[in-house]
GROMACS .gro file of C-alpha atoms in nm:
model
   77
    1MET     CA    1   3.040   6.444  10.549
    2LEU     CA    2   2.897   6.217  10.280
    3ARG     CA    3   2.691   6.505  10.137
    4LEU     CA    4   3.001   6.724  10.116
    5LEU     CA    5   3.191   6.456   9.922
    6PHE     CA    6   2.890   6.410   9.693
    7TRP     CA    7   2.877   6.782   9.611
    8ILE     CA    8   3.253   6.802   9.553
    9ALA     CA    9   3.235   6.504   9.315
   10LEU     CA   10   2.935   6.654   9.135
   11ILE     CA   11   3.105   6.991   9.090
   12ALA     CA   12   3.429   6.826   8.972
   13ALA     CA   13   3.237   6.618   8.716
   14ALA     CA   14   3.053   6.926   8.590
   15VAL     CA   15   3.380   7.120   8.548
   16TRP     CA   16   3.542   6.824   8.371
   17LEU     CA   17   3.248   6.789   8.129
   18TRP     CA   18   3.241   7.164   8.061
   19ARG     CA   19   3.614   7.167   7.977
   20LYS     CA   20   3.585   6.853   7.765
   21PHE     CA   21   3.311   6.998   7.543
   22LYS     CA   22   3.457   7.348   7.534
   23ALA     CA   23   3.810   7.240   7.421
   24PRO     CA   24   3.732   7.154   7.053
   25ALA     CA   25   3.572   7.493   6.991
   26SER     CA   26   3.881   7.683   7.109
   27GLY     CA   27   4.115   7.454   6.911
   28ALA     CA   28   3.930   7.523   6.586
   29ASN     CA   29   4.024   7.892   6.592
   30SER     CA   30   4.398   7.838   6.632
   31PRO     CA   31   4.613   7.814   6.317
   32ARG     CA   32   4.699   7.462   6.217
   33GLU     CA   33   5.042   7.343   6.118
   34GLN     CA   34   4.908   7.192   5.795
   35ASP     CA   35   4.787   7.536   5.687
   36ALA     CA   36   5.136   7.684   5.710
   37PRO     CA   37   5.310   7.741   5.374
   38PRO     CA   38   5.618   7.530   5.298
   39MET     CA   39   5.941   7.709   5.392
   40VAL     CA   40   6.274   7.710   5.206
   41ARG     CA   41   6.620   7.833   5.303
   42CYS     CA   42   6.810   8.097   5.108
   43ALA     CA   43   7.127   7.944   4.966
   44HIS     CA   44   7.315   8.272   5.018
   45CYS     CA   45   7.221   8.401   5.364
   46GLY     CA   46   7.034   8.109   5.522
   47VAL     CA   47   6.711   8.298   5.592
   48HIS     CA   48   6.396   8.085   5.585
   49LEU     CA   49   6.101   8.220   5.389
   50PRO     CA   50   5.780   8.089   5.232
   51ARG     CA   51   5.844   7.901   4.910
   52ASP     CA   52   5.595   8.114   4.716
   53ARG     CA   53   5.803   8.429   4.792
   54ALA     CA   54   6.142   8.270   4.714
   55LEU     CA   55   6.333   8.270   4.385
   56LYS     CA   56   6.458   7.938   4.250
   57LEU     CA   57   6.767   7.878   4.038
   58GLU     CA   58   6.836   7.514   3.954
   59GLN     CA   59   6.799   7.330   4.288
   60GLN     CA   60   6.859   7.629   4.517
   61TRP     CA   61   6.628   7.892   4.665
   62TYR     CA   62   6.706   8.260   4.726
   63CYS     CA   63   6.532   8.530   4.929
   64SER     CA   64   6.598   8.819   4.687
   65GLN     CA   65   6.717   8.897   4.337
   66ALA     CA   66   7.048   9.032   4.475
   67HIS     CA   67   7.124   8.704   4.652
   68LEU     CA   68   7.026   8.507   4.343
   69GLU     CA   69   7.280   8.709   4.141
   70GLN     CA   70   7.551   8.667   4.409
   71GLY     CA   71   7.503   8.292   4.422
   72PRO     CA   72   7.543   8.054   4.715
   73GLY     CA   73   7.708   8.191   5.027
   74SER     CA   74   8.006   8.043   5.209
   75SER     CA   75   7.961   7.689   5.338
   76ASP     CA   76   8.085   7.764   5.692
   77ARG     CA   77   7.726   7.754   5.835
   0.00000   0.00000   0.00000
C-alpha cells in the first residue's frame, strides 16, 4: 500500500511540475490586453472602434464621415 501511495504522489508531482513549466509558454502566444489599441465611442451612433480609425471633431469621436457631418446623436442612450 505504501508503494502505491508513493507512485501516486510521484506521478502527481511530475504532472504538477510539467504544467507549471508549460504554462508560461502557452501564455506568451495569447494576445495581451496592453497590445490592444485604445477604443473610442462614436458620438452619433455609440459604436466603439479603434482610435486610429476614428475621426475627431473638437472633443468627440465619430466612426465615419457621414456621422461626423450629422453631429452628435440623441442623448437617450
